[in-house]
Each structure stands twice: as structure tokens, then as C-alpha cells.
XYZ file of N, CA and C in Angstrom:
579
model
N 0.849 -1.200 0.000
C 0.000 0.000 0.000
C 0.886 1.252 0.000
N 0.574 2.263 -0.952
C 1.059 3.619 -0.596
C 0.993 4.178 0.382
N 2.282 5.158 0.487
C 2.363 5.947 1.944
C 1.471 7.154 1.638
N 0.707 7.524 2.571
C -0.165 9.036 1.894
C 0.424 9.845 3.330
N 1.521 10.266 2.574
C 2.697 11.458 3.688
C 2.505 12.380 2.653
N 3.161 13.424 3.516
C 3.118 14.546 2.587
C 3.140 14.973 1.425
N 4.447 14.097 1.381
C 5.151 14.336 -0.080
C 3.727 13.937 -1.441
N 2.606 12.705 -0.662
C 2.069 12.572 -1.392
C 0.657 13.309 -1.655
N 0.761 14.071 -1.003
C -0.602 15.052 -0.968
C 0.109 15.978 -1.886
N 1.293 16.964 -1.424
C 1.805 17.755 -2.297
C 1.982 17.475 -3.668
N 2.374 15.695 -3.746
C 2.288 15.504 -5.442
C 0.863 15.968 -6.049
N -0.031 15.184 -5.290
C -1.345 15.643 -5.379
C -2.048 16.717 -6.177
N -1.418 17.816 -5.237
C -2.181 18.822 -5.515
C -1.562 19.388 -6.586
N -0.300 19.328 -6.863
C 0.499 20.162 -7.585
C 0.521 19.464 -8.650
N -0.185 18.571 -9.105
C -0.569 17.570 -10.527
C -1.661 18.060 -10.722
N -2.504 18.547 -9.856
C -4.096 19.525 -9.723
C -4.936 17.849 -9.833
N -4.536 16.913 -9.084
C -5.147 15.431 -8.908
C -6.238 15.482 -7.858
N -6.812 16.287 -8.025
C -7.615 16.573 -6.139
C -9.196 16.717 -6.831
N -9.645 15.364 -7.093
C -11.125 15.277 -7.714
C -12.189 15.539 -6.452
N -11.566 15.180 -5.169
C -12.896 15.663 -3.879
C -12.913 17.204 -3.747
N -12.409 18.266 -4.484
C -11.969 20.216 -4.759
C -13.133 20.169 -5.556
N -14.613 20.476 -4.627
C -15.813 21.156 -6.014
C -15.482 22.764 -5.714
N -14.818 23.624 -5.394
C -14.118 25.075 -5.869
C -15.191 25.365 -4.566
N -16.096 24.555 -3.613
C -17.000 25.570 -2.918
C -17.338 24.912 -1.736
N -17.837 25.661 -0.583
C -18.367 24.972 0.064
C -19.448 23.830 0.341
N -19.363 22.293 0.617
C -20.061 21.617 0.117
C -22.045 22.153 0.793
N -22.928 21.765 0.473
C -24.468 21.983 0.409
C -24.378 21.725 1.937
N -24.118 20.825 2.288
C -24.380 19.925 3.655
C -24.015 20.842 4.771
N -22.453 21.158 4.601
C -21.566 21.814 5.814
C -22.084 23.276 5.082
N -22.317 23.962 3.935
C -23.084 25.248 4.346
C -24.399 25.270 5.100
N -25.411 24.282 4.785
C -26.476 24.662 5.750
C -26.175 24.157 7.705
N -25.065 22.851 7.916
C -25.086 23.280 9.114
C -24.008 24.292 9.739
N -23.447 25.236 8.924
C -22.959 26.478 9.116
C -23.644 27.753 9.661
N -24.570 27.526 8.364
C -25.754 28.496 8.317
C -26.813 28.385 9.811
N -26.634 27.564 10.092
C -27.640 26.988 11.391
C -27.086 27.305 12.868
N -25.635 27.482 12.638
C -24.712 28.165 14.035
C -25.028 29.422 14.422
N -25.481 29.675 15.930
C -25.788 30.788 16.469
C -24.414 31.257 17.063
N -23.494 30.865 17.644
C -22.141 31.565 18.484
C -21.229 31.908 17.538
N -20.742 32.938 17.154
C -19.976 33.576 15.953
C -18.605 33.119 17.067
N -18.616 33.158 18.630
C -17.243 33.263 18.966
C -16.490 31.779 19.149
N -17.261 30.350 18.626
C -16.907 29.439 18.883
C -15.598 28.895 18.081
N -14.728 28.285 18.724
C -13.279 28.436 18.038
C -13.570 27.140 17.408
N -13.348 27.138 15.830
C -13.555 26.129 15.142
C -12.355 25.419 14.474
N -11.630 24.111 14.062
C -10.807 23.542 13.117
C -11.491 22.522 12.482
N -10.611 23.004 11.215
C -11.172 22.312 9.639
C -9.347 21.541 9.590
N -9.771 20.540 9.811
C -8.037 19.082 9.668
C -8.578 19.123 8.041
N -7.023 18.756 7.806
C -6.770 17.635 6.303
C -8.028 18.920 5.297
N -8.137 20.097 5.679
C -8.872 21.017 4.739
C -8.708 21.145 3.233
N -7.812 20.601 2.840
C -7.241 20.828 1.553
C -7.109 22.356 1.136
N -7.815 23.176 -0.234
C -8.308 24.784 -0.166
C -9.320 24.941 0.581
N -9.779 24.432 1.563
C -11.214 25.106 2.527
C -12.024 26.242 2.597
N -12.865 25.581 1.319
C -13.832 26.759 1.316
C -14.541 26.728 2.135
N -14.430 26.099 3.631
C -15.401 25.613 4.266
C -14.432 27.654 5.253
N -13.739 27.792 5.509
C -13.305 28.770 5.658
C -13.900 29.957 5.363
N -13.719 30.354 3.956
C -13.891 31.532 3.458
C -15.303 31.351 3.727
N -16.234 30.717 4.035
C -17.752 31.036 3.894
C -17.897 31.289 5.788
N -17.554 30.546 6.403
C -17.496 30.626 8.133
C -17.182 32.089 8.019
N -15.408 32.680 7.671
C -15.137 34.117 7.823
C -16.339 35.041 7.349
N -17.032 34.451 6.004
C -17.673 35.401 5.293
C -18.950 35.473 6.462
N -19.653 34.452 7.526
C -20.467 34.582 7.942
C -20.006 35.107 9.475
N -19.264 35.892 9.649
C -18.966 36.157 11.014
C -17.964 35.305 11.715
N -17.609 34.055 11.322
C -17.074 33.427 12.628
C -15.355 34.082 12.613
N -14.621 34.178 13.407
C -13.448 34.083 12.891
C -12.228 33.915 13.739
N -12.681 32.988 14.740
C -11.498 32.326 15.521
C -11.707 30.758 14.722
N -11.409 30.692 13.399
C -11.910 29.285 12.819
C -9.935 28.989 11.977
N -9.650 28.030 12.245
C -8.743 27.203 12.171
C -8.315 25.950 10.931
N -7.635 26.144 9.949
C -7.341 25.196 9.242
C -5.926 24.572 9.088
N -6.285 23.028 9.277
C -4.618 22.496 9.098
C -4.716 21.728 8.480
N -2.931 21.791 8.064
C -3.357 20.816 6.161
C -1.481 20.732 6.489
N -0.829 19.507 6.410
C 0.096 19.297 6.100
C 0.752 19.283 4.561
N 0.034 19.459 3.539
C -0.055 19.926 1.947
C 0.366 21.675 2.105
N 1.744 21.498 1.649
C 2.038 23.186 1.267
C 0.861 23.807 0.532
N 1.032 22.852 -0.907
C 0.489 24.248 -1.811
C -1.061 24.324 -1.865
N -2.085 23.186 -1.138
C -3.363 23.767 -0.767
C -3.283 25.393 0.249
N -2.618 25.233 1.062
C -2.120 26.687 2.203
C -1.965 27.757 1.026
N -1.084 27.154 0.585
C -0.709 28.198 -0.507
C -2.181 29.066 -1.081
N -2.425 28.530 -1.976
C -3.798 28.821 -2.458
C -4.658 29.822 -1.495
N -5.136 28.845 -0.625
C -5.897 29.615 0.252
C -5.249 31.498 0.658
N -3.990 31.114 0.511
C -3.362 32.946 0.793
C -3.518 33.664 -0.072
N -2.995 32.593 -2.168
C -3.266 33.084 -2.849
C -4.919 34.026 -3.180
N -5.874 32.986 -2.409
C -7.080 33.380 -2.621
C -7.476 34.997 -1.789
N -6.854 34.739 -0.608
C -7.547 35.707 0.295
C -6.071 35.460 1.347
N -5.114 36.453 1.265
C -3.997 37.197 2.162
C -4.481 37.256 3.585
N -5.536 37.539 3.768
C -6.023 38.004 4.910
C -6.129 36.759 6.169
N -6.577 35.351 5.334
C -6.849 34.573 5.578
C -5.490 33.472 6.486
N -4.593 33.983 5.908
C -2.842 33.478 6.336
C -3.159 32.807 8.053
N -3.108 34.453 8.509
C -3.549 33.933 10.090
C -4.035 32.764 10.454
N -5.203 32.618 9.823
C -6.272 31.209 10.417
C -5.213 30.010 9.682
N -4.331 29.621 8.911
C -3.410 28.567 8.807
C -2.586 28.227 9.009
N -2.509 26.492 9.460
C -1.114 25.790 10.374
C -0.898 24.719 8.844
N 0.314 24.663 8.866
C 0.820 23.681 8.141
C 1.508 22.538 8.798
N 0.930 21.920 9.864
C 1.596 20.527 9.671
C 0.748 19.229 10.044
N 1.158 18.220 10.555
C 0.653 17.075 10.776
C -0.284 16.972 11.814
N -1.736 17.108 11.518
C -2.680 16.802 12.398
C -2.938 16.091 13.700
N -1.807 14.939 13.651
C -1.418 14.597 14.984
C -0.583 15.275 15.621
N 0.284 15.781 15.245
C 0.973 16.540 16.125
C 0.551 17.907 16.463
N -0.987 18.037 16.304
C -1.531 19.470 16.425
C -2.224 19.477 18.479
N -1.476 20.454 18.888
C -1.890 20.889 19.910
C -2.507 22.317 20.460
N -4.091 21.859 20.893
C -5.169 22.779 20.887
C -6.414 22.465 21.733
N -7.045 23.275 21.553
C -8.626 22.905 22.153
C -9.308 23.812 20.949
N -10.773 23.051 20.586
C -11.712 24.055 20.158
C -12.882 23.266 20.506
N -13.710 24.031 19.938
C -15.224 24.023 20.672
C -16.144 23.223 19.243
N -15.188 23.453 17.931
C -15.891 22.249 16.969
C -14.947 22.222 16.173
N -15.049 20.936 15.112
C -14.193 20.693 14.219
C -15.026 20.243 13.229
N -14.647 20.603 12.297
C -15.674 20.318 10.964
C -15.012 19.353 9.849
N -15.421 18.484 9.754
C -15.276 17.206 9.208
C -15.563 17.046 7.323
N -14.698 17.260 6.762
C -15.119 17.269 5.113
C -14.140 16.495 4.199
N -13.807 15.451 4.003
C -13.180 14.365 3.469
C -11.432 14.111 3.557
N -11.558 14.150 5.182
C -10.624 14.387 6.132
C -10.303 12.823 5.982
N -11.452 12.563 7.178
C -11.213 10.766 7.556
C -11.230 10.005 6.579
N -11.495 10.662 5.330
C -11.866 8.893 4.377
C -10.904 9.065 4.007
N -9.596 10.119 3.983
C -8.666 10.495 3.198
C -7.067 9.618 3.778
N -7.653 9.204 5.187
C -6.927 8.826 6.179
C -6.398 7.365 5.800
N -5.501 6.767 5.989
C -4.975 5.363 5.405
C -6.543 4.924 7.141
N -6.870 3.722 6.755
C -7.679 2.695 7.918
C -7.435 2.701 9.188
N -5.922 2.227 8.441
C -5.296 1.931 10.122
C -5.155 3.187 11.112
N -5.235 3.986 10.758
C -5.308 5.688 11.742
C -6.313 5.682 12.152
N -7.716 5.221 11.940
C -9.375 5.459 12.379
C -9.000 5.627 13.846
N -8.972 4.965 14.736
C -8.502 4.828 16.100
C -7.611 6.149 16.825
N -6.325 6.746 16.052
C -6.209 7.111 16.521
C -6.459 8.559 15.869
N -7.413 8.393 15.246
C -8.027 10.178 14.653
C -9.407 10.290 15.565
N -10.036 9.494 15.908
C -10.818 9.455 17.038
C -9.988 9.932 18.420
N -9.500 9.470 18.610
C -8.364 9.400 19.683
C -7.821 11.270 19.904
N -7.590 11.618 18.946
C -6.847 12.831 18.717
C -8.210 13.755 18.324
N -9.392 13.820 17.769
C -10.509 14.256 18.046
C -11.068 14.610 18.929
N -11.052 13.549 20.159
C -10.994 13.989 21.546
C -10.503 15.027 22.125
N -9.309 14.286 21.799
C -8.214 15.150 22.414
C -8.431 16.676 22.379
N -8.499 17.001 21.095
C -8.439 18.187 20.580
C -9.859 19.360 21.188
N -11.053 18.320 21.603
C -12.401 19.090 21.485
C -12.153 19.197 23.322
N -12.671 20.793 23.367
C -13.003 21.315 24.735
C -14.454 20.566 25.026
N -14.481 20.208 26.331
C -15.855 20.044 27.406
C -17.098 20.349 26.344
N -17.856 19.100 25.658
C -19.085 19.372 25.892
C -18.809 19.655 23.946
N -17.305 20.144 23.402
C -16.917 20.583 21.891
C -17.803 18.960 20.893
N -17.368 19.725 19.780
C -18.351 18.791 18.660
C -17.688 18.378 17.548
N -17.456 17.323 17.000
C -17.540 17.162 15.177
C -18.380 16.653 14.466
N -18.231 17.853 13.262
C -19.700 17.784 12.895
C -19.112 17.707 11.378
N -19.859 17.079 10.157
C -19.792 17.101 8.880
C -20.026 15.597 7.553
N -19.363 15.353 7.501
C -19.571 14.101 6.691
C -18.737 13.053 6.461
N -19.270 11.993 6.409
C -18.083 10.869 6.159
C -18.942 10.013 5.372
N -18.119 9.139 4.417
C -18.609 8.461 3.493
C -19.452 6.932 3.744
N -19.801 6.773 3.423
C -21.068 5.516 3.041
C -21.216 4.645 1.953
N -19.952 3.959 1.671
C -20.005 2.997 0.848
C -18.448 2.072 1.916
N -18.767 0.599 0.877
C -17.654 -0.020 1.177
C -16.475 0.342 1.630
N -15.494 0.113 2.723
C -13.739 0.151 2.739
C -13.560 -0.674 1.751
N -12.655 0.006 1.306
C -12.239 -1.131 0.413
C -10.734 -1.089 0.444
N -9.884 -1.755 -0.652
C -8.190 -1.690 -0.270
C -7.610 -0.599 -1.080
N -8.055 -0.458 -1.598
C -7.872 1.100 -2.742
C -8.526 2.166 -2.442
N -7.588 3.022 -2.220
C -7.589 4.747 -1.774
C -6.721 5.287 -1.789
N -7.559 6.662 -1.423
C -8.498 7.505 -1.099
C -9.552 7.500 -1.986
N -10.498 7.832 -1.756
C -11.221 8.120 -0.891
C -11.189 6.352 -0.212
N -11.519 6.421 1.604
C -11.834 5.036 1.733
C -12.997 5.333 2.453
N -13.669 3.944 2.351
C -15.060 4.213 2.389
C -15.079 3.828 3.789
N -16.561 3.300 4.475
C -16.757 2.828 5.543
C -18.599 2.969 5.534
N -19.037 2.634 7.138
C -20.236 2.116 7.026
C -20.693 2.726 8.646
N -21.845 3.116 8.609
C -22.653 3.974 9.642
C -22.139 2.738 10.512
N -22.085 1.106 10.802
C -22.338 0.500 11.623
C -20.909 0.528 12.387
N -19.731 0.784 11.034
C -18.415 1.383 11.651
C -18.384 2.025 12.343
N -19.100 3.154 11.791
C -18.729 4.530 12.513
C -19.271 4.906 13.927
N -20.591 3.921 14.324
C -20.620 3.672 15.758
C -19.971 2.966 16.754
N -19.232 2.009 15.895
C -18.571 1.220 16.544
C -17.083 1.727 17.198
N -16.992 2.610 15.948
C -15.744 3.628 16.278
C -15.498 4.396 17.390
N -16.564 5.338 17.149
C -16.681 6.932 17.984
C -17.915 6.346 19.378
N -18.654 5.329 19.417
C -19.011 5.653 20.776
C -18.603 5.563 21.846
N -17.463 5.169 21.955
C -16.845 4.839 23.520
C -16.386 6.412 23.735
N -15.834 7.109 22.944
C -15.430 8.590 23.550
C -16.426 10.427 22.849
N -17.238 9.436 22.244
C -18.702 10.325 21.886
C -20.162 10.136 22.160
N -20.938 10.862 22.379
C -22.114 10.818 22.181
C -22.824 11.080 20.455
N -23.343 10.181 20.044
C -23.555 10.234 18.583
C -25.166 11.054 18.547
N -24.949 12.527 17.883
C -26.195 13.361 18.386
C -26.870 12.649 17.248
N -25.900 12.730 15.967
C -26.783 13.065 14.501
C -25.922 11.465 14.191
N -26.382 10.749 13.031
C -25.556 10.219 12.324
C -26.542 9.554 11.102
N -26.709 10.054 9.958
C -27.767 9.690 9.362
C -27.778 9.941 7.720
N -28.083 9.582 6.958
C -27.725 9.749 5.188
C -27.919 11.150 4.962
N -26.612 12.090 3.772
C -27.126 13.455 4.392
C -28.197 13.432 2.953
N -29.288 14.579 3.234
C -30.381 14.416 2.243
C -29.956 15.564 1.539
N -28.734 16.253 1.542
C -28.519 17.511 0.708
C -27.112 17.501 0.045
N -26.735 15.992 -0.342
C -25.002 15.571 -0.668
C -24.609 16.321 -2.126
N -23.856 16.888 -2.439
C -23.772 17.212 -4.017
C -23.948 16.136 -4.878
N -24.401 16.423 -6.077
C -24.802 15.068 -7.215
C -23.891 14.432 -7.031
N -22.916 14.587 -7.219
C -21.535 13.469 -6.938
C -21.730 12.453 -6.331
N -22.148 12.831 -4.708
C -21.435 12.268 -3.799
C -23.373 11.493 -3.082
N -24.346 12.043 -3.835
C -25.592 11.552 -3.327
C -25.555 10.184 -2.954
N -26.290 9.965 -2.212
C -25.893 8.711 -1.437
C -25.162 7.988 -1.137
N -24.273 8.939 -0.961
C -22.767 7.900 -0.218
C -22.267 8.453 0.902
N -23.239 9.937 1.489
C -22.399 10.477 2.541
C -23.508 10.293 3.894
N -22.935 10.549 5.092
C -24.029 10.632 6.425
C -23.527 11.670 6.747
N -24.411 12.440 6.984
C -23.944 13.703 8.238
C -24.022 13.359 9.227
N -23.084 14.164 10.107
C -23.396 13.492 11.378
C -22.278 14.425 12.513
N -23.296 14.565 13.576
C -22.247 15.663 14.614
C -22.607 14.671 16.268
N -20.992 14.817 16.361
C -20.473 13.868 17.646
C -20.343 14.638 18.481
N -20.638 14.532 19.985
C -20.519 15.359 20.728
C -19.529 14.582 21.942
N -18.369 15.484 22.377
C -17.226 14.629 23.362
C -17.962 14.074 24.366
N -17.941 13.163 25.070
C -18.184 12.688 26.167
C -17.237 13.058 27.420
């Protein structure tokens, strides 16, 4: 199996190989954006790639919101796009990220993840979320299979996964997925235990 380290995200992007990039924020994570009342809640977007999930949060008020991406030239971009934006980005390895926030927003982070990490991206999810903090967004709904990225998985996984150190508020087929991705995603927001 391939190593998916840096080097191979950066090949990635810089081949412009990045077919999960629809240029926008996805339908799903804008309406439960749109649905957030606390503008001051400190948010991170992991494995963001260009995160437009960003520029629409800033555009709606929030702006203690957080993106990390061990991929230079997605960062890149994002500065290219909007200078302003620099601040809100960390460039390195998601495990080695030390923090608290109050949510983390979930957009083809985990499926992007080699398997064997599930455990400890849960693990480090925790970690990361303050008292009572949340992740909230989407994960895929079809087969794992041995070929990836994207890797898939299954709602019965994903309880099996996250309930020992979550409360599972939401977890359910999302009914607003882009044509793409229609019926293959669940939304779903975890709350720390």
C-alpha cells in the first residue's frame, strides 16, 4: 500500500489530482454552518485541503476558525485566494496538532486517512475538542475497500468507532449531498463525552 505522507498530498495537488476540490463549500456543511448561532466558537477544519469551508465561516462572522493541512500548496492557495486569511493557517501534521476548540468540521478528512489511523483520529478528536466541543460534517457511506483515497466505511463502523469517547447526536444519510457524492455520505455531529 502507498504511503499518503506529505510528499504525497503535495504531489497531489500540484498535478491539480484533487477530484474531492468542487471550488465551494459543500451543500451539507453550508447549511449546518448556516444553522450556528455563536460567531465566537473556536472552530478547526483538519486535512482542509483549499477550505472553502473557511472563506464562507469568515464570510459569515465566525473568525477564531482554524485550518490544518500538512499539503504546502493547498495553504498556498488559500493565501493566494484571500492574504487576509494566512492567520487562520497551520501547516503541519494533524497529529501533532496541539489545541482545544469548541468544533471541528469534518469534510473528506477521515476517508482520506490510510484505515489503520481510524482509532487514533478518534483518539486525537478527543483530544483536541473542549468540554461538551463537537464534530460535525460528513463521512462516506459505501464499502472500505483496499484502494484509496477516498476510503469508504459504514454507519455500523462509525458507531462502533466513535461511541466509547462520543455521544452520537446526529448520524444519518445526508439528504442535501452534491450530485456526486448523493448517497454515499451521512452527516453526522459527535458530541465529546
Amino acid at each position: 500500500m502507498m504511503k499518503l505522507n506529505k510528499e504525497y498530498w503535495e504531489n497531489r495537488y500540484e498535478k491539480n489530482d484533487a477530484a474531492w476540490d468542487i471550488g465551494h463549500v459543500s451543500t451539507p456543511l453550508k447549511e449546518y454552518i448556516d444553522q450556528l448561532e455563536n460567531k465566537t466558537i473556536k472552530i478547526l477544519i483538519p486535512g482542509a485541503g483549499n477550505a472553502y469551508e473557511l472563506d464562507y465561516l469568515i464570510e459569515k462572522g465566525f473568525h477564531n476558525v482554524f485550518v490544518i493541512d500538512y499539503a504546502q500548496p493547498p495553504i498556498d492557495a488559500i493565501i493566494k485566494r484571500n492574504n487576509a486569511l494566512a492567520k487562520h493557517l497551520i501547516c503541519d501534521d494533524f497529529f501533532n496538532h496541539k489545541a482545544t476548540y469548541d468544533l471541528i468540521i469534518e469534510q473528506t478528512f477521515f476517508c482520506a486517512l490510510q484505515p489503520d489511523l481510524r482509532e487514533k483520529y478518534v483518539s486525537k478528536m478527543h483530544d483536541l475538542l473542549s468540554e461538551k466541543g463537537k464534530i460535525a460534517g460528513l463521512l462516506f457511506n459505501f464499502p472500505l475497500t483496499e484502494v484509496g483515497p477516498p476510503f469508504g466505511g459504514s454507519h455500523e463502523e462509525y458507531v462502533k468507532l466513535f461511541s466509547e469517547k462520543f455521544t452520537l447526536k446526529t448520524l444519518e444519510p445526508a439528504y442535501n449531498s452534491i450530485k456526486p457524492r448523493a448517497n454515499k455520505e451521512l452527516f453526522f455531529t459527535f458530541e465529546k463525552k
